Each structure stands twice: as C-alpha cells, then as structure tokens.
Short mmCIF file of C-alpha atoms in Angstrom, two decimals:
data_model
loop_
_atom_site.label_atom_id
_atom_site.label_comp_id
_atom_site.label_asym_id
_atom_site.label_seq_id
_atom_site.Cartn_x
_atom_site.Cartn_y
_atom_site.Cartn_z
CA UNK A 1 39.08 -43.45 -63.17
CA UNK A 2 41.66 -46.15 -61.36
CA UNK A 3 40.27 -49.15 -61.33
CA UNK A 4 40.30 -49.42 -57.40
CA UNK A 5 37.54 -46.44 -58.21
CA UNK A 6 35.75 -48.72 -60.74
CA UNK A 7 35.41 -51.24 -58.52
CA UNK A 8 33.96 -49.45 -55.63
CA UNK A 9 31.52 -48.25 -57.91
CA UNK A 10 30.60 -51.79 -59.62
CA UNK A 11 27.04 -52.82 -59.20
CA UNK A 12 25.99 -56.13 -58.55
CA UNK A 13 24.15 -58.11 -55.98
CA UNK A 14 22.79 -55.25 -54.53
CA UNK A 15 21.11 -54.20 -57.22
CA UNK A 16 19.49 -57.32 -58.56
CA UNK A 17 18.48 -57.97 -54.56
CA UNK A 18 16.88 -54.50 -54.79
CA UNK A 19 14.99 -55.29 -57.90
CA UNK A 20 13.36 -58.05 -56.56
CA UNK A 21 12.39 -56.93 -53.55
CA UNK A 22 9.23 -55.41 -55.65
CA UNK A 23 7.95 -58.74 -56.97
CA UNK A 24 4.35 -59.68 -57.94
CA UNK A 25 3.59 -59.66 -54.59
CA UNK A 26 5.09 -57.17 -53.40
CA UNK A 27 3.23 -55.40 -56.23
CA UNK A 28 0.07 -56.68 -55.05
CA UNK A 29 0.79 -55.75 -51.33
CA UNK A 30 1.62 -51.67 -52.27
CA UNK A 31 -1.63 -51.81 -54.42
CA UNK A 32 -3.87 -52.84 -52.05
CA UNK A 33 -2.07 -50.66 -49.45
CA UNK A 34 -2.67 -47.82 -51.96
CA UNK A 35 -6.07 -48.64 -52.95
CA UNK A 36 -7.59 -49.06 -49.20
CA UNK A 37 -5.54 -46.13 -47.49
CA UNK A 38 -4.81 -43.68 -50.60
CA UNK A 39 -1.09 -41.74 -49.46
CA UNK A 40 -1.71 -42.82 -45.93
CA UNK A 41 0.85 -45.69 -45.91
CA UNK A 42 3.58 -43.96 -48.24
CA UNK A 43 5.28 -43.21 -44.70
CA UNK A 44 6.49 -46.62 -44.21
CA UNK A 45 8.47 -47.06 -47.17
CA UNK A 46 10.54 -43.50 -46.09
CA UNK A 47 10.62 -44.82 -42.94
CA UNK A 48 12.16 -48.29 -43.66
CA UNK A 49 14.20 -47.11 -46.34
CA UNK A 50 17.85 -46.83 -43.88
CA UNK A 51 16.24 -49.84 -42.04
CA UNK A 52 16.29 -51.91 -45.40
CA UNK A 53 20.03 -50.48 -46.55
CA UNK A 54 21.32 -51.47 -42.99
CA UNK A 55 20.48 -54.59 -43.10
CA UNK A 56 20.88 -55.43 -46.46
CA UNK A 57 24.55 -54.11 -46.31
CA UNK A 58 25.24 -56.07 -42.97
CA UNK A 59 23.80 -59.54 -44.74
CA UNK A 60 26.27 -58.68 -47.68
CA UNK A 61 29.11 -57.61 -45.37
CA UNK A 62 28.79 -60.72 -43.56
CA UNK A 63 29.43 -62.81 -46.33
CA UNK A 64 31.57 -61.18 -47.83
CA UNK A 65 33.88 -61.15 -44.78
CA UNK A 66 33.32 -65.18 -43.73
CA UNK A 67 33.18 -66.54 -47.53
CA UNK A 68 29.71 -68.21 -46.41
CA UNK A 69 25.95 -67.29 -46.84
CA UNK A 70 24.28 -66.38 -44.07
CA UNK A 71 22.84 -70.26 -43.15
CA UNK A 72 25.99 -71.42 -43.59
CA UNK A 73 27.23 -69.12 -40.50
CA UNK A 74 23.88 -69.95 -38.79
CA UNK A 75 25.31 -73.58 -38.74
CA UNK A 76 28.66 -72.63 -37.94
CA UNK A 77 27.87 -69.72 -34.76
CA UNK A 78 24.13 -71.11 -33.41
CA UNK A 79 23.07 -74.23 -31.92
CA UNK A 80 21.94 -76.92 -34.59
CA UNK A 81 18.08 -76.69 -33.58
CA UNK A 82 17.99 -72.67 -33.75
CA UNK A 83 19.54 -72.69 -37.50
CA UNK A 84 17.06 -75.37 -38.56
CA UNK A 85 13.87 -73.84 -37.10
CA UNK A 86 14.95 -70.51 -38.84
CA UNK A 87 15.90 -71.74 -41.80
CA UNK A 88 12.42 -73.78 -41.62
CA UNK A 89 10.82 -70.56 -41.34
CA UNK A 90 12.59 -68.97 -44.52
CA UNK A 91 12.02 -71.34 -46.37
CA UNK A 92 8.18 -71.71 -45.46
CA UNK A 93 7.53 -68.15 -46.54
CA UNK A 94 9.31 -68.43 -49.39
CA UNK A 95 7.61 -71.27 -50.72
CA UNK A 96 4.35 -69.35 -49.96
CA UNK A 97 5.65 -66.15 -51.34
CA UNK A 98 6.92 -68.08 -54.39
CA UNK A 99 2.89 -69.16 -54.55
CA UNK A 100 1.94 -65.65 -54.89
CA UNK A 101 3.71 -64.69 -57.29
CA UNK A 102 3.30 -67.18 -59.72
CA UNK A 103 -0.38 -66.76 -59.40
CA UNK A 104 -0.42 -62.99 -59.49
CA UNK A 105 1.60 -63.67 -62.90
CA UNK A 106 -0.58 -66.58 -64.65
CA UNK A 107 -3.61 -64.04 -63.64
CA UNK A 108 -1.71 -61.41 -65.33
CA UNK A 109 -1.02 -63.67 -68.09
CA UNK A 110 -4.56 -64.60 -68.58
CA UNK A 111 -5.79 -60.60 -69.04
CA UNK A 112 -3.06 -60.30 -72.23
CA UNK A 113 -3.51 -63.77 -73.56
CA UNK A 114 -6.42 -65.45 -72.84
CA UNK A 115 -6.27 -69.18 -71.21
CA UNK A 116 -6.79 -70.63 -68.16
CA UNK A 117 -4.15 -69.86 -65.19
CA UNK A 118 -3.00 -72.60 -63.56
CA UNK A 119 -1.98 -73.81 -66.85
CA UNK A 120 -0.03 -70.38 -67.10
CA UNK A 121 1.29 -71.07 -63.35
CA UNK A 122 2.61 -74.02 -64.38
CA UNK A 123 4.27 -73.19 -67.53
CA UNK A 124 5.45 -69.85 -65.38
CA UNK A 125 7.24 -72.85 -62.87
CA UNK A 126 8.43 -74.76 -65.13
CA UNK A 127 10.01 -71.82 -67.26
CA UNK A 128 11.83 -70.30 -64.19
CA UNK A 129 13.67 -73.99 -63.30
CA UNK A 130 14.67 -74.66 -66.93
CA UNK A 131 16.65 -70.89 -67.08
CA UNK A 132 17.85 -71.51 -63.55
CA UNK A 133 19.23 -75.19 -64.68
CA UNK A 134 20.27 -74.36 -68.30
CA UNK A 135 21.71 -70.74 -68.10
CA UNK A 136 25.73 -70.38 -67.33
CA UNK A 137 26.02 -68.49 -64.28
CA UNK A 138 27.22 -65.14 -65.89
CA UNK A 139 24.75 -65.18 -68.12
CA UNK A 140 22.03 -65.58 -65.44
CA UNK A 141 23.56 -62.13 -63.94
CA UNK A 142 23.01 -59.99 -66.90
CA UNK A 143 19.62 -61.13 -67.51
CA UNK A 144 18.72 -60.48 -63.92
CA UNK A 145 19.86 -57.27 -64.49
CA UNK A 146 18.80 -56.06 -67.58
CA UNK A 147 14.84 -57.60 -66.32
CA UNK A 148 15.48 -54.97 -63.37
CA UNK A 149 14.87 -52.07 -66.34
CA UNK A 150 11.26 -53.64 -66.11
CA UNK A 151 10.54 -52.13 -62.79
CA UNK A 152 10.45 -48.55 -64.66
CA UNK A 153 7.08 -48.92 -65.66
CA UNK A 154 5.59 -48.21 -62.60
CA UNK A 155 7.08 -45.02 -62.54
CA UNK A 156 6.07 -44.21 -66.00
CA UNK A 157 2.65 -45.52 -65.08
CA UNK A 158 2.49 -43.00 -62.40
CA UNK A 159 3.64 -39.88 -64.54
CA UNK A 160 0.71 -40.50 -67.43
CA UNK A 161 -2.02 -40.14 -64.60
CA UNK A 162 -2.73 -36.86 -62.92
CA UNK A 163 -1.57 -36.76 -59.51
CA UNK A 164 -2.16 -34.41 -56.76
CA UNK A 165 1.52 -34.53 -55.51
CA UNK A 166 0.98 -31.68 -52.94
CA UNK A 167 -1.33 -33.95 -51.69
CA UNK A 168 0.68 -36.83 -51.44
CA UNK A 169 3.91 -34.68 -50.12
CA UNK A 170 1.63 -33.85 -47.27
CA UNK A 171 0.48 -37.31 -46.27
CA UNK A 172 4.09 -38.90 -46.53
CA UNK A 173 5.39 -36.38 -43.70
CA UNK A 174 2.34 -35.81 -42.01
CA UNK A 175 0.31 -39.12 -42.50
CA UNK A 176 -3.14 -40.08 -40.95
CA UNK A 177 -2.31 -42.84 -38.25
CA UNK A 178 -4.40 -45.26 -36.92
CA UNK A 179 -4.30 -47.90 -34.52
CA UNK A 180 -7.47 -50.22 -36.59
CA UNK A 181 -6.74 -54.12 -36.93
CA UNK A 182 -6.82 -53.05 -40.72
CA UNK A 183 -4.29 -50.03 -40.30
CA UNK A 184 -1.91 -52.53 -38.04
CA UNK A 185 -2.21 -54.87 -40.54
CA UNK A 186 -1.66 -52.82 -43.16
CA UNK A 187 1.62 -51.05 -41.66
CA UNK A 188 3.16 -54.82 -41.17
CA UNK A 189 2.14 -56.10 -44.52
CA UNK A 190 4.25 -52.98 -45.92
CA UNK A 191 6.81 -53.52 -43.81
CA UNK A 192 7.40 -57.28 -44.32
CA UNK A 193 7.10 -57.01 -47.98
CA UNK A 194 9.67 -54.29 -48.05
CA UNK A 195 12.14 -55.68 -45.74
CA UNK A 196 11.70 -59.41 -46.48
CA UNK A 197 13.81 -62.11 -45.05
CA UNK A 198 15.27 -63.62 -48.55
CA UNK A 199 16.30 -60.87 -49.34
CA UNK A 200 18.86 -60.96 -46.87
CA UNK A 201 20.46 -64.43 -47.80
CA UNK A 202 20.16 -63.92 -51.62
CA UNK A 203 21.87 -60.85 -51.51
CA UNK A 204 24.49 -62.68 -48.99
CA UNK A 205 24.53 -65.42 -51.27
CA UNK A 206 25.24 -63.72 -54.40
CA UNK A 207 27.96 -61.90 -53.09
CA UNK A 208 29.47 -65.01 -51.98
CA UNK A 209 29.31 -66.60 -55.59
CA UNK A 210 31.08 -63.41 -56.98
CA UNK A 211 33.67 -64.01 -55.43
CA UNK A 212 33.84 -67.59 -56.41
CA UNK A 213 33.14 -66.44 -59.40
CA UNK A 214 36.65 -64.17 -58.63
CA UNK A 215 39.31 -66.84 -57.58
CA UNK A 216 41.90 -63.72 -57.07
CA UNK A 217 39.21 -62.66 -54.41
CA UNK A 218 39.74 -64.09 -50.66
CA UNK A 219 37.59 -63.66 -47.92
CA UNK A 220 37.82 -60.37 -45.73
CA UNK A 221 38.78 -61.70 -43.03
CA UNK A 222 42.35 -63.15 -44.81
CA UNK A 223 42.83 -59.73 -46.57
CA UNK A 224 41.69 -57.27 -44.15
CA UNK A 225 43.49 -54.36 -46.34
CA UNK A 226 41.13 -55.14 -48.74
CA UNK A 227 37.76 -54.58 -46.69
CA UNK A 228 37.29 -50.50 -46.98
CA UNK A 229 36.71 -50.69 -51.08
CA UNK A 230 35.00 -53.82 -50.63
CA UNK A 231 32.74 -52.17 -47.78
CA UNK A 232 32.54 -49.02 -49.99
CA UNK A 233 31.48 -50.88 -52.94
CA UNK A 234 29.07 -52.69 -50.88
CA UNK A 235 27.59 -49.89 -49.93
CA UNK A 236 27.07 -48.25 -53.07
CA UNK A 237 25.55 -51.04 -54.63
CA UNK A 238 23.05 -51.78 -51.92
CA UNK A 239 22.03 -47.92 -51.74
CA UNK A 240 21.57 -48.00 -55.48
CA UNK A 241 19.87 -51.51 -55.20
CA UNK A 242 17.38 -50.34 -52.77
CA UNK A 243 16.83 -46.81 -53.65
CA UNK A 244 15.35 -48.35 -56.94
CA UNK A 245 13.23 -50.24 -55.08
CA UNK A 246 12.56 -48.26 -52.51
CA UNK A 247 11.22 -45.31 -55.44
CA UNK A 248 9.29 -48.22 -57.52
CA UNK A 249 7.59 -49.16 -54.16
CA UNK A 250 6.33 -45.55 -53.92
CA UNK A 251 5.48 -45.34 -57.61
CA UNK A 252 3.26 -48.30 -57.47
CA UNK A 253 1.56 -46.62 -54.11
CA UNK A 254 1.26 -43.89 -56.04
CA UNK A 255 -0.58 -45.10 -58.91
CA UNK A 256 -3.12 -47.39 -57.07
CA UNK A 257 -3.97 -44.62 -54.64
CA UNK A 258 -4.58 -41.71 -57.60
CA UNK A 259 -6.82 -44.46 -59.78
CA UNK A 260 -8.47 -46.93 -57.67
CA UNK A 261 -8.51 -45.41 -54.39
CA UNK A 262 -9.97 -42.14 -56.03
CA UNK A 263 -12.26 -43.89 -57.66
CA UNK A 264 -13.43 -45.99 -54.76
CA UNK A 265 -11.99 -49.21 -55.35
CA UNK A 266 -10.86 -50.00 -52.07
CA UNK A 267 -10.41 -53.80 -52.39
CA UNK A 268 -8.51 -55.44 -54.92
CA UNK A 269 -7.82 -59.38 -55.12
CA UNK A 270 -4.14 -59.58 -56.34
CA UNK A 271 -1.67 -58.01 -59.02
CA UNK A 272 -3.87 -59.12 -61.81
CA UNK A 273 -6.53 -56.93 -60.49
CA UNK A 274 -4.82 -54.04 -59.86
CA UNK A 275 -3.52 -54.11 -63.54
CA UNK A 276 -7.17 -54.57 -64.64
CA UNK A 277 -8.84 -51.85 -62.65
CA UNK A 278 -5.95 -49.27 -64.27
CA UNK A 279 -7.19 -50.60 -67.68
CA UNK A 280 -10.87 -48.84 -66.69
CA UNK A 281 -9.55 -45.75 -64.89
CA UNK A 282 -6.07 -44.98 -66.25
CA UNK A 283 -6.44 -46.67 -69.77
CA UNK A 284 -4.74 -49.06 -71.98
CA UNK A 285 -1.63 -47.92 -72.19
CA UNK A 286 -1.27 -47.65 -68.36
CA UNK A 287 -2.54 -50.88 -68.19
CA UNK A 288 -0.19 -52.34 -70.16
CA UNK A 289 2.77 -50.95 -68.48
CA UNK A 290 1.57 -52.01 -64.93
CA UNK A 291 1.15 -55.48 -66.23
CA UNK A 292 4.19 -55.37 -68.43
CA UNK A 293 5.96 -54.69 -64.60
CA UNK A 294 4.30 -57.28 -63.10
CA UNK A 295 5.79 -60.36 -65.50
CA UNK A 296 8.96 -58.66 -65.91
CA UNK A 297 8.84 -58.31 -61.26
CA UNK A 298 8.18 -62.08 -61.88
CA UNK A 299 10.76 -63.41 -63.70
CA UNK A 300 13.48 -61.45 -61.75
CA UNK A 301 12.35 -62.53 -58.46
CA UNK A 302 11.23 -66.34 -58.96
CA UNK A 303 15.04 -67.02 -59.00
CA UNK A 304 16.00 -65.31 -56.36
CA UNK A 305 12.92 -66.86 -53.90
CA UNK A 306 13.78 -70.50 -55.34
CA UNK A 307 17.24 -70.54 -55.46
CA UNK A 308 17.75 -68.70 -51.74
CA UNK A 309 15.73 -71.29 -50.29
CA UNK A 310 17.84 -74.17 -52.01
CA UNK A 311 21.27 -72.17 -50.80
CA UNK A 312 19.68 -72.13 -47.00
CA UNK A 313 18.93 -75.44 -47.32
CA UNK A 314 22.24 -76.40 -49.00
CA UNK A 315 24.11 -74.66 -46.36
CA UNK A 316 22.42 -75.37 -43.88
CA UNK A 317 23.10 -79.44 -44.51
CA UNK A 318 26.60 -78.87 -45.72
CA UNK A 319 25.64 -79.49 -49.30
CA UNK A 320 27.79 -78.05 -52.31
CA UNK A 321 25.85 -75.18 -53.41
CA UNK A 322 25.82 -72.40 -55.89
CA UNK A 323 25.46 -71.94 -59.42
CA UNK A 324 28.86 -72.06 -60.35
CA UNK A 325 28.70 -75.92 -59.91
CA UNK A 326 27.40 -78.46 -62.57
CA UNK A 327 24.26 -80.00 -62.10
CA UNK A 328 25.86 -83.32 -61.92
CA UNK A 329 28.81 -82.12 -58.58
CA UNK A 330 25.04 -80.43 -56.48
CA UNK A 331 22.15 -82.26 -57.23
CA UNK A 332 20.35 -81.56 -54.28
CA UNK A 333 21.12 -77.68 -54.34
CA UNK A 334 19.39 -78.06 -58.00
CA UNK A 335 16.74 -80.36 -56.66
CA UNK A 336 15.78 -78.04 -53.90
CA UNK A 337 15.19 -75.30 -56.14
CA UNK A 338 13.07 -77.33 -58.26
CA UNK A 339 11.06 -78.64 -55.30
CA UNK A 340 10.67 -75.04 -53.90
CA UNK A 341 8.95 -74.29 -57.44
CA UNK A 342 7.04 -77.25 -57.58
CA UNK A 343 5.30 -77.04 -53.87
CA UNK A 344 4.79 -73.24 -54.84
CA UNK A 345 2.60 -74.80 -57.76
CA UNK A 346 0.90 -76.83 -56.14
CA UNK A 347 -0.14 -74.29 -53.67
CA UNK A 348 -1.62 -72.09 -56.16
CA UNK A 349 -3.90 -75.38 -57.34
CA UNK A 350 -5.35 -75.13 -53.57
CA UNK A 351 -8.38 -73.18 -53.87
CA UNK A 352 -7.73 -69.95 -51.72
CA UNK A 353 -8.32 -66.19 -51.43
CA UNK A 354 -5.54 -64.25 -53.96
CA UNK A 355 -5.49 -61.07 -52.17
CA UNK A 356 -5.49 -62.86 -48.36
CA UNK A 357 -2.73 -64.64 -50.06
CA UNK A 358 -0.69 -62.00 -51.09
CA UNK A 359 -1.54 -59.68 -47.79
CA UNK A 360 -0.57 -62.96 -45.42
CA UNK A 361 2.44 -63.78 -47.21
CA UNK A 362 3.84 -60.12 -46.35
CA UNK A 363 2.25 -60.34 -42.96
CA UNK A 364 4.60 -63.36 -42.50
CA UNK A 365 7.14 -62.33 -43.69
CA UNK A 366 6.97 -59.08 -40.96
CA UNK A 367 6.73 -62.01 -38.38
CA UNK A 368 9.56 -63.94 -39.37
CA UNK A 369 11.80 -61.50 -39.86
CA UNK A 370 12.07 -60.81 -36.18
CA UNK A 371 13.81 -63.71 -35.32
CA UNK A 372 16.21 -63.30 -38.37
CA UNK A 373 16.68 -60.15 -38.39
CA UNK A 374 18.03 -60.65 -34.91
CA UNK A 375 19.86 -63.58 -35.68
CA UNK A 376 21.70 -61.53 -38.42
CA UNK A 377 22.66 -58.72 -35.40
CA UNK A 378 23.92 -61.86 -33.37
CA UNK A 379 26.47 -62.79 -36.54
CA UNK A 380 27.34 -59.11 -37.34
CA UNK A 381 28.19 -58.23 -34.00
CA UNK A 382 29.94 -61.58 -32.93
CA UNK A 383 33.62 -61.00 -33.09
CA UNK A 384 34.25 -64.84 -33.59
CA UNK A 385 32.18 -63.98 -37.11
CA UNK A 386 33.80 -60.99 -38.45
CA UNK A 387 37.16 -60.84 -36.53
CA UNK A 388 38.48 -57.52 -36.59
CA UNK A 389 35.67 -56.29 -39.01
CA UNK A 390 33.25 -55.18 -36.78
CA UNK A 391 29.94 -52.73 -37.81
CA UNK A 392 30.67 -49.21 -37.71
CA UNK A 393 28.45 -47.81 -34.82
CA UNK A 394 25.59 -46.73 -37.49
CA UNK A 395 24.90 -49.80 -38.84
CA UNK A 396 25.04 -51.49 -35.75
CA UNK A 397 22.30 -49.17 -34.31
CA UNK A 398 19.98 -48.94 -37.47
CA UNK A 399 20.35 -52.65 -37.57
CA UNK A 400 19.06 -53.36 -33.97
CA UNK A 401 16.43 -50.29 -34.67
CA UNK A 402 14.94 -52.76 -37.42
CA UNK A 403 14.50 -55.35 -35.20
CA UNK A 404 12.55 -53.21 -32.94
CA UNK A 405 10.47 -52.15 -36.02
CA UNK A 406 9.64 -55.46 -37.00
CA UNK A 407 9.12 -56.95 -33.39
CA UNK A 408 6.84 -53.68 -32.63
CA UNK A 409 4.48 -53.72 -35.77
CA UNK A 410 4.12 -57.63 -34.65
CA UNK A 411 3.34 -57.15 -31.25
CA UNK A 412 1.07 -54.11 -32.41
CA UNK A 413 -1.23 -56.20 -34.47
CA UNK A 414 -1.38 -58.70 -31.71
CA UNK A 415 -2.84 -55.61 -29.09
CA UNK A 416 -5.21 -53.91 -32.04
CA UNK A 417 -6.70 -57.55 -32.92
CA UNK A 418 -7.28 -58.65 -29.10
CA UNK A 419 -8.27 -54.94 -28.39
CA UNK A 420 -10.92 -54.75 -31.21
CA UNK A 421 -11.81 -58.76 -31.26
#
C-alpha cells in the first residue's frame, strides 16, 4: 500500500473522540434509557448516527483547514461576547459532566473494592491530572487508544445474556413513540449524550496538535493540494471513531433493556447501579465486564472533558495551549485542566440525586448544543474560515439537519412539560 494510502487510512482523533463519547455517563444515560423504555429508544442512536459523523467530521475539518480549535476561530469569526457566553456554556457542562463521571466511577469503585466514594472520587481526580501533567504527549495517544479496547465489554456483556433480537430489530425500525414529559425527556437525554458538545472541540483540538505534532504538516488552507487525503482520512477515522461508539451505545441499550427492564427494574440511580443490578440478573461475570467498561469509559474520557475545557478556555483568551508545550511555557492551559477536575470534585461532595445527575447533564448537553452546533455551521460555511474549502453539499445539509434535531427535541420537551404540567 503507498503511503499516501496509509495515511488516508490512519486512525487517530477520531477514534479516541468516538471512544469517549460513551463515558460513565453516557453509560448511565443508555442504561436508564434501556431500563425505563426496554428497545423503545434504540431508534435514536440509528437516527443520530450520520448526524454525529457530520458534525464530528466538520469540527475536525475545520481545524484542520484554519490550524486552530474551534474557540480559537470562535474568537477570531464572532463577536467577543458570543464566543465567551458559548464557551461559558461548554465549559459549564463539562465541568458537570466531568462530576458525573467521576462519581459513577468511585461508585463503581466502591462495589469491587470496598471504601467510601468520595475518597475514590478524589483519588479518581487526582489520578487523571497527574497522567495528563506527567505523560509525554505521544504517549498519552496510545494509552487513549489502547483504553478504547475497554468499550468491548459491553458488547460481550450483551452476547452472554439471552436476547430476543427479533424483538429488538422490530422496535429499532418500528419503535413505540410517545409524546410523555418522560419520553421527551428521554429522547433529548439520548440525544445530548450521543452528540455532545466536547466532543466537537476535542476532536478539533486533537487534530490540531497532530499536526503540531507533524511540523512537515501546514494548514489546509496553505496546501490546498493536500486537502482530499486529508478530508479522506478524516473521514475514515471519524466513521470508524463513531461507528464504535455508535455500536457500544446500542450494546449497552441492549443489555439494560434484556436484564433490568425485563425484570422490572425501571429506575436505576447511576452507572454503579446498573453494574450492580446485572450482578443479580445477568451474573458475575456480566457484572464484572459492565463495570470493568465503566472505569476503563472513565479514564478515557476524563481527559478529554478536562483538557477540552482548558483548550476552549486557552483559546479563547489567547493562551498557549496544547500538550505539546511544557508545563512551565502554559501554565494556565495546565491550571485550567486541573481546576476543571477539581470543581468537578467538589461537585460530587454536594449532596445530590446520581441518576438526576447523570439524566440532566445529557439533558444539557441536548440544550447547549443548539447554539454550538449552529455556531460550528456559521464557521464551516463562512468562506472567510475555510477559503476555498468549502463543505461538500452533504455535510452541509446533515450538519444544519442536526441543528434542527437538537433545537426540535428542546423545544419538544418545553411543549410536553407545559402541556402535561
């Protein structure tokens, strides 16, 4: 194979991006949705799947074209107040999403060793800054990708149970709608846990540190001849990235809804409880690999909610940012990664409901990503942004058809709560 083949077949940020978009919470999210509606929600994550491609490819295109993350072109192509207030936003749900995770894993924790789990939480936050401070940035890479593997589980999880997979064929192509507060709800807590707003600037971010990483690898928009392998490999590596997550997503729907759902467990608090009602209806072994998933989820996407906050921030005030730099030439990129860990830490010492924890942090999520999601169009389609590079016509339409997802499912939970308050 040429090596202009090998490189349009390269995986990278897409993949890791991918990976983490099924984090603890994420986990706990798909379980609940599993638990309280059976197969009835496995529609959304067919439906989003092209949704969560587009824009993942057009966030990674973008940078990849401009040489900057996508804050740093909100501060270059918006007014001042508009990139702070979004960036505000990101970086709000991230801290809270950060939260949820780390207590879905110390409550994991706790069920294989037991001890007490804000103790866990904060060993968990202290653990992820040390191997984001000490770890070269190559090195960093590989582990993120070889903790992807850990996602597996939940498939294997699913295929040592007995599932009725007629039945769930049937409900994924012909599912049971409703339009129920709950059901609403539901629908936009799946959606903004699958097609979450980080996501977009880490995977945008990371492609912009491999090629700093690359010094024989300008921007797009000074070597346009190279921008068809770079789009190609692009989008093979998002497609891969998010098919694995997209297939996890449905794995872990899966399992909840053929164990707890048909067993009538119908609530479930977080992660930690999912993984413990599979040790009483699917066994020990099951168990074990769901919770196995969970830490492994964890570790992969702690990084990635930390550190994209810190480059949004970074960019956002002109900082020097990136892991390529010492910690002594971008202290406050380093410090703001450390502070996004701490606050998420001391969230999960405020006393507060797990599972409404988990459930709102994906219901925000949904909400914010309107106005980023949009934003993003607004930088892909702006021709002082990407020069000559402009979307082919189905990106640009699947991209915009997101944003109408997104703003729908919000404005539909609005009508269902005022309709049924």
């Amino acid at each position: 194979m040429r090596n202009k083949d090998r490189a349009a077949l390269r995986l990278g940020p897409g993949l890791t991006t991918g990976a983490c978009n099924d984090d603890p919470s994420s986990v706990g999210t798909y379980s609940q949705v599993g638990a309280q509606f059976g197969y009835g929600l496995a529609w959304t994550l067919l439906f989003s799947f092209p949704l969560l491609v587009a824009v993942q490819e057009i966030s990674a295109r973008i940078a990849r074209v401009t040489g900057l993350g996508l804050a740093g072109n909100l501060r270059r192509h918006c007014p001042a107040w508009l990139a702070a207030a979004l960036i505000a936003l990101l970086s709000a749900a991230n801290v809270f999403n950060l939260a949820a995770d780390l207590g879905a894993m110390g409550a994991v924790l706790r069920l294989i060793v037991a001890g007490p789990v804000q103790l866990y939480v904060l060993l968990l936050g202290a653990a992820s800054v040390l191997i984001e401070l000490l770890t070269r940035y190559a090195r960093y890479v590989r582990l993120l990708r070889w903790l992807s593997l850990s996602l597996l589980s939940y498939v294997v999880c699913a295929f040592v149970l007995e599932v009725p997979w007629r039945q769930m064929a049937h409900a994924l192509v012909w599912p049971p709608l409703s339009a129920s507060p709950p059901y609403v709800l539901a629908v936009l807590a799946a959606l903004g846990t699958t097609i979450s707003p980080y996501l977009l600037f880490w995977q945008a971010q990371q492609e912009v540190e491999e090629r700093q990483q690359d010094g024989s690898a300008p921007e797009l928009l000074h070597a346009i001849e190279q921008a068809p392998r770079e789009f190609a490999r692009i989008r093979f590596d998002t497609l891969i990235g998010m098919g694995l997550s997209g297939v996890v997503a449905l794995f872990i729907v899966i399992t909840a809804a053929s164990t707890l759902h048909a067993h009538g467990v119908q609530t479930i608090q977080n992660a930690a409880q999912a993984a413990e009602a599979l040790r009483a209806v699917g066994g020990r072994f099951t168990f074990m690999l769901f919770a196995l998933g969970i830490m492994g989820a964890g570790f992969l996407t702690l990084p990635a909610l930390s550190t994209s906050t810190a480059y949004a921030v970074g960019e956002l005030m002109s900082w020097p940012v990136g892991r390529r730099h010492p910690r002594a030439h971008a202290p406050a990129f380093y410090a703001a990664i450390a502070a996004a860990t701490a606050l998420a830490v001391a969230l999960d010492f405020v006393a507060m409901n797990p599972m409404r924890a988990l459930y709102w942090s994906a219901a925000l999520n949904g909400v914010i990503a309107v106005p980023l999601l949009a934003a993003l169009m607004y930088l892909a389609t702006n021709r002082a942004v990407m020069g000559p590079l402009q979307l082919p016509a189905g990106l640009r339409v699947l991209g915009w058809l997101a944003v109408a997802t997104m703003g729908c499912s919000v404005a539909g939970l609005a009508i269902a709560w005022l309709r049924y308050s």
